[in-house]
Amino acid sequence: MSSKLPLIQPEWPAPANVRAACTTRMGGVSEPPWDSLNLGGHVDDVPQHVGVNRKRLADRLALDPGSIGWMSQVHGTGVTELPAEAVPVADASVTDRPGEVCAILTADCLPVLFCNRDGTRVAAAHAGWRGLCDGVLEAVVSRFGASGSDVMAWLGPAIGPRHFEVGPEVREAFVVKNGRASDAFSTDGARRPGHFMADIYRLARQRLEAAGVHEIYGGTLCTVADPGRFYSYRRDGRTGRMASLIWLDG
């Protein structure tokens, strides 16, 4: 495999047949402001560049490009089962079919990858604050057909707690559903009166733990703080998207 397209490999004790990776912004052909490995087809990048980037990713991972289950993400809680006949409108995908790749796109929102202990089912979720608050992670866990204790999760690169300033309505939306969520909000560092700094990693861990998932890994990489490696919508506005992918070996 070429080192010109660097990947982040989750550090978690997943079964050997579970494969997973997260891209950075490096290794593609897109020009600024999408430079360079933009994989999002909805951000006004040249479509041919996105196509080349997706082909490079598939080659890097030794995958059939058609096996990658791209979705139309809407910041909701919908979960689709792969393979799908068309591009699904959803924010998470699950599969027990070897070779079918669950994939999500992010640029500050939290990517969460899942597998079970037996290595028979995998999933990927796009958890922006709205989807996270409304239960997208719980919706994924429920699709494993077992207690959450059989599931492990990896939290990929997302906006970190030193950069995620939100209004009081965001804090209230989480706290109403889970009183523990107040621990994930702080006024320290907030630049606007009445606003809070939110820890999306902690919020995700709280929701996963409440769903019975206790093997939770990752959650240390901040997209905003690392412009050399990561796209960030909060930092740059017009920008590209990274992919987090997981699949079962055939």
Coordinates of C-alpha atoms in Angstrom, one line a residue:
M1 CA 0.0 0.0 0.0
S2 CA 1.2 3.5 -0.8
S3 CA 2.2 5.8 2.0
K4 CA 1.0 8.8 -0.1
L5 CA -2.5 8.4 1.2
P6 CA -2.1 8.3 5.0
L7 CA -4.8 6.6 7.1
I8 CA -5.6 6.6 10.8
Q9 CA -6.1 3.1 12.1
P10 CA -8.4 2.7 15.2
E11 CA -6.6 1.4 18.2
W12 CA -9.1 -1.0 19.7
P13 CA -9.2 -4.8 20.3
A14 CA -11.5 -5.6 17.4
P15 CA -11.6 -9.1 16.0
A16 CA -9.0 -9.8 13.3
N17 CA -11.5 -9.9 10.5
V18 CA -12.8 -6.4 11.3
R19 CA -11.1 -3.8 9.2
A20 CA -11.4 -0.1 9.8
A21 CA -9.7 3.2 8.8
C22 CA -10.2 7.0 8.9
T23 CA -8.8 9.3 6.2
T24 CA -7.1 12.6 6.7
R25 CA -7.2 15.5 4.2
M26 CA -3.9 14.4 2.6
G27 CA -3.3 12.3 -0.5
G28 CA -5.8 13.5 -3.0
V29 CA -6.2 15.8 -6.1
S30 CA -8.7 18.4 -4.9
E31 CA -7.6 22.0 -5.1
P32 CA -8.1 24.6 -2.3
P33 CA -10.3 25.0 -0.3
W34 CA -11.0 21.3 -0.6
D35 CA -7.3 20.3 -0.7
S36 CA -6.6 17.5 -1.1
L37 CA -8.4 14.2 -0.3
N38 CA -12.0 15.5 -0.3
L39 CA -14.4 12.6 -0.4
G40 CA -17.6 14.6 -0.1
G41 CA -19.6 15.0 -3.3
H42 CA -21.9 17.6 -1.7
V43 CA -19.5 20.4 -1.0
D44 CA -19.1 22.0 -4.4
D45 CA -15.8 20.4 -5.2
V46 CA -15.1 19.3 -8.9
P47 CA -17.0 16.0 -9.2
Q48 CA -14.1 14.4 -11.2
H49 CA -11.7 15.2 -8.3
V50 CA -14.0 13.6 -5.8
G51 CA -14.2 10.6 -8.1
V52 CA -10.4 10.3 -8.3
N53 CA -10.1 10.7 -4.5
R54 CA -12.7 7.9 -3.9
K55 CA -10.9 5.6 -6.3
R56 CA -7.5 6.4 -4.6
L57 CA -9.1 5.5 -1.3
A58 CA -10.5 2.2 -2.6
D59 CA -7.2 1.3 -4.1
R60 CA -5.4 2.2 -0.9
L61 CA -7.6 -0.2 1.1
A62 CA -7.8 -2.9 -1.7
L63 CA -11.5 -2.4 -2.0
D64 CA -14.0 -2.5 -4.8
P65 CA -15.1 1.2 -5.1
G66 CA -18.7 0.0 -5.5
S67 CA -18.6 -1.8 -2.1
I68 CA -18.3 1.5 -0.2
G69 CA -21.7 2.4 1.1
W70 CA -21.7 6.2 0.8
M71 CA -24.9 7.8 2.2
S72 CA -26.8 11.1 2.0
Q73 CA -26.4 12.3 5.6
V74 CA -29.0 14.6 7.1
H75 CA -28.0 14.9 10.8
G76 CA -30.7 12.5 11.8
T77 CA -31.0 9.0 13.4
G78 CA -31.8 6.8 10.4
V79 CA -29.8 3.6 10.1
T80 CA -29.6 1.7 6.8
E81 CA -28.7 -2.0 6.3
L82 CA -26.0 -2.7 3.6
P83 CA -26.0 -3.5 0.8
A84 CA -28.5 -0.9 -0.3
E85 CA -30.0 -0.6 -3.8
A86 CA -29.6 3.2 -3.9
V87 CA -27.7 5.9 -2.0
P88 CA -29.6 5.9 1.3
V89 CA -30.7 8.9 3.2
A90 CA -29.4 8.0 6.6
D91 CA -26.7 8.9 9.2
A92 CA -25.6 5.3 10.0
S93 CA -25.2 2.0 8.3
V94 CA -24.8 -1.5 9.5
T95 CA -23.9 -4.8 7.8
D96 CA -23.1 -8.4 8.5
R97 CA -22.0 -9.0 4.9
P98 CA -18.3 -9.4 4.3
G99 CA -16.9 -6.9 1.8
E100 CA -19.7 -4.4 2.3
V101 CA -18.2 -1.2 3.7
C102 CA -20.0 1.1 6.1
A103 CA -18.7 4.7 5.5
I104 CA -19.5 8.1 6.8
L105 CA -18.3 11.6 6.0
T106 CA -17.3 14.2 8.6
A107 CA -15.6 17.6 9.1
D108 CA -16.1 18.2 12.8
C109 CA -19.1 15.9 13.5
L110 CA -18.2 12.8 15.4
P111 CA -17.6 9.5 13.4
V112 CA -18.3 6.4 15.5
L113 CA -17.3 2.9 14.3
F114 CA -18.8 -0.2 15.9
C115 CA -18.3 -4.0 15.9
N116 CA -19.4 -6.9 18.0
R117 CA -17.0 -9.2 19.8
D118 CA -17.7 -12.1 17.4
G119 CA -16.7 -10.0 14.4
T120 CA -20.0 -10.8 12.6
R121 CA -21.5 -7.3 12.4
V122 CA -20.1 -3.8 12.0
A123 CA -21.5 -0.3 11.8
A124 CA -20.6 3.4 11.3
A125 CA -22.5 6.4 12.6
H126 CA -22.3 10.1 11.8
A127 CA -23.0 11.9 15.1
G128 CA -23.4 15.6 14.8
W129 CA -24.8 17.2 17.9
R130 CA -28.4 16.9 16.7
G131 CA -28.1 13.2 15.7
L132 CA -26.2 12.4 18.9
C133 CA -28.8 14.2 21.0
D134 CA -31.7 12.5 19.2
G135 CA -30.2 9.0 19.6
V136 CA -28.3 7.9 16.5
L137 CA -25.8 5.9 18.6
E138 CA -28.5 4.1 20.5
A139 CA -30.3 3.4 17.1
V140 CA -27.1 1.7 15.9
V141 CA -26.5 -0.3 19.1
S142 CA -30.1 -1.6 18.8
R143 CA -29.3 -3.0 15.4
F144 CA -26.8 -5.5 16.8
G145 CA -29.5 -7.6 18.2
A146 CA -27.8 -8.2 21.5
S147 CA -27.0 -6.3 24.7
G148 CA -24.7 -3.3 24.3
S149 CA -22.1 -5.3 26.4
D150 CA -21.4 -7.3 23.2
V151 CA -20.5 -4.1 21.3
M152 CA -17.4 -2.0 21.1
A153 CA -17.1 1.5 19.7
W154 CA -14.3 3.8 18.4
L155 CA -14.7 7.6 18.4
G156 CA -12.9 9.2 15.5
P157 CA -11.6 12.8 14.8
A158 CA -14.1 15.5 15.7
I159 CA -14.3 19.0 17.1
G160 CA -12.6 19.0 20.5
P161 CA -13.9 20.5 23.7
R162 CA -11.7 23.5 23.5
H163 CA -13.3 24.6 20.2
F164 CA -16.9 23.5 20.3
E165 CA -18.8 26.5 21.6
V166 CA -22.6 26.1 21.7
G167 CA -25.6 28.0 22.8
P168 CA -27.7 27.2 25.9
E169 CA -30.3 25.5 23.7
V170 CA -27.8 22.8 22.8
R171 CA -26.9 22.1 26.5
E172 CA -30.6 22.1 27.4
A173 CA -31.5 19.6 24.6
F174 CA -28.9 17.1 26.0
V175 CA -29.6 17.7 29.7
V176 CA -33.4 17.2 29.3
K177 CA -32.6 13.7 27.9
N178 CA -29.8 12.8 30.3
G179 CA -29.0 14.7 33.4
R180 CA -25.3 13.5 33.3
A181 CA -24.9 15.5 30.2
S182 CA -24.4 18.7 32.2
D183 CA -20.9 17.3 33.0
A184 CA -20.0 17.7 29.3
F185 CA -20.6 21.5 29.2
S186 CA -18.5 24.2 30.7
T187 CA -18.4 28.0 30.6
D188 CA -14.6 28.0 30.8
G189 CA -13.3 29.2 27.5
A190 CA -16.6 30.3 26.1
R191 CA -16.3 33.6 24.2
R192 CA -20.0 34.6 24.1
P193 CA -22.1 35.3 27.2
G194 CA -24.5 32.5 28.1
H195 CA -22.6 30.0 25.8
F196 CA -20.8 26.8 26.7
M197 CA -17.9 24.7 25.6
A198 CA -19.2 21.2 24.7
D199 CA -17.3 17.9 24.9
I200 CA -18.8 15.8 22.1
Y201 CA -16.6 12.9 23.0
R202 CA -17.9 12.8 26.6
L203 CA -21.5 13.2 25.4
A204 CA -21.0 10.2 23.1
R205 CA -19.5 8.1 25.9
Q206 CA -22.4 8.9 28.2
R207 CA -25.0 7.8 25.6
L208 CA -23.1 4.7 24.6
E209 CA -22.7 3.7 28.3
A210 CA -26.4 4.2 28.9
A211 CA -27.0 1.8 26.0
G212 CA -24.8 -0.8 27.6
V213 CA -21.6 -0.2 25.6
H214 CA -18.6 0.0 27.9
E215 CA -15.7 -0.8 25.5
I216 CA -15.2 2.7 24.1
Y217 CA -12.0 3.8 22.4
G218 CA -10.6 6.8 20.7
G219 CA -11.9 10.3 21.2
T220 CA -8.6 12.2 21.3
L221 CA -8.2 13.7 17.9
C222 CA -9.5 17.3 17.4
T223 CA -10.3 18.3 13.8
V224 CA -10.2 22.1 14.5
A225 CA -6.8 22.1 16.2
D226 CA -5.0 20.2 13.4
P227 CA -5.5 21.9 10.0
G228 CA -2.6 20.0 8.4
R229 CA -4.4 16.7 8.9
F230 CA -8.1 17.4 9.2
Y231 CA -10.9 19.3 7.5
S232 CA -13.0 21.4 9.9
Y233 CA -16.2 23.1 8.9
R234 CA -16.2 25.2 12.1
R235 CA -12.7 26.4 11.4
D236 CA -12.9 26.9 7.6
G237 CA -16.5 26.9 6.4
R238 CA -16.0 25.9 2.8
T239 CA -14.0 22.7 3.1
G240 CA -13.8 19.0 2.3
R241 CA -14.9 15.9 4.1
M242 CA -13.0 12.9 5.6
A243 CA -14.3 9.3 5.6
S244 CA -14.4 6.8 8.4
L245 CA -14.9 3.2 7.2
I246 CA -15.4 -0.2 8.6
W247 CA -16.0 -3.6 7.1
L248 CA -15.7 -7.4 7.5
D249 CA -13.0 -9.2 5.6
G250 CA -14.4 -11.7 3.1

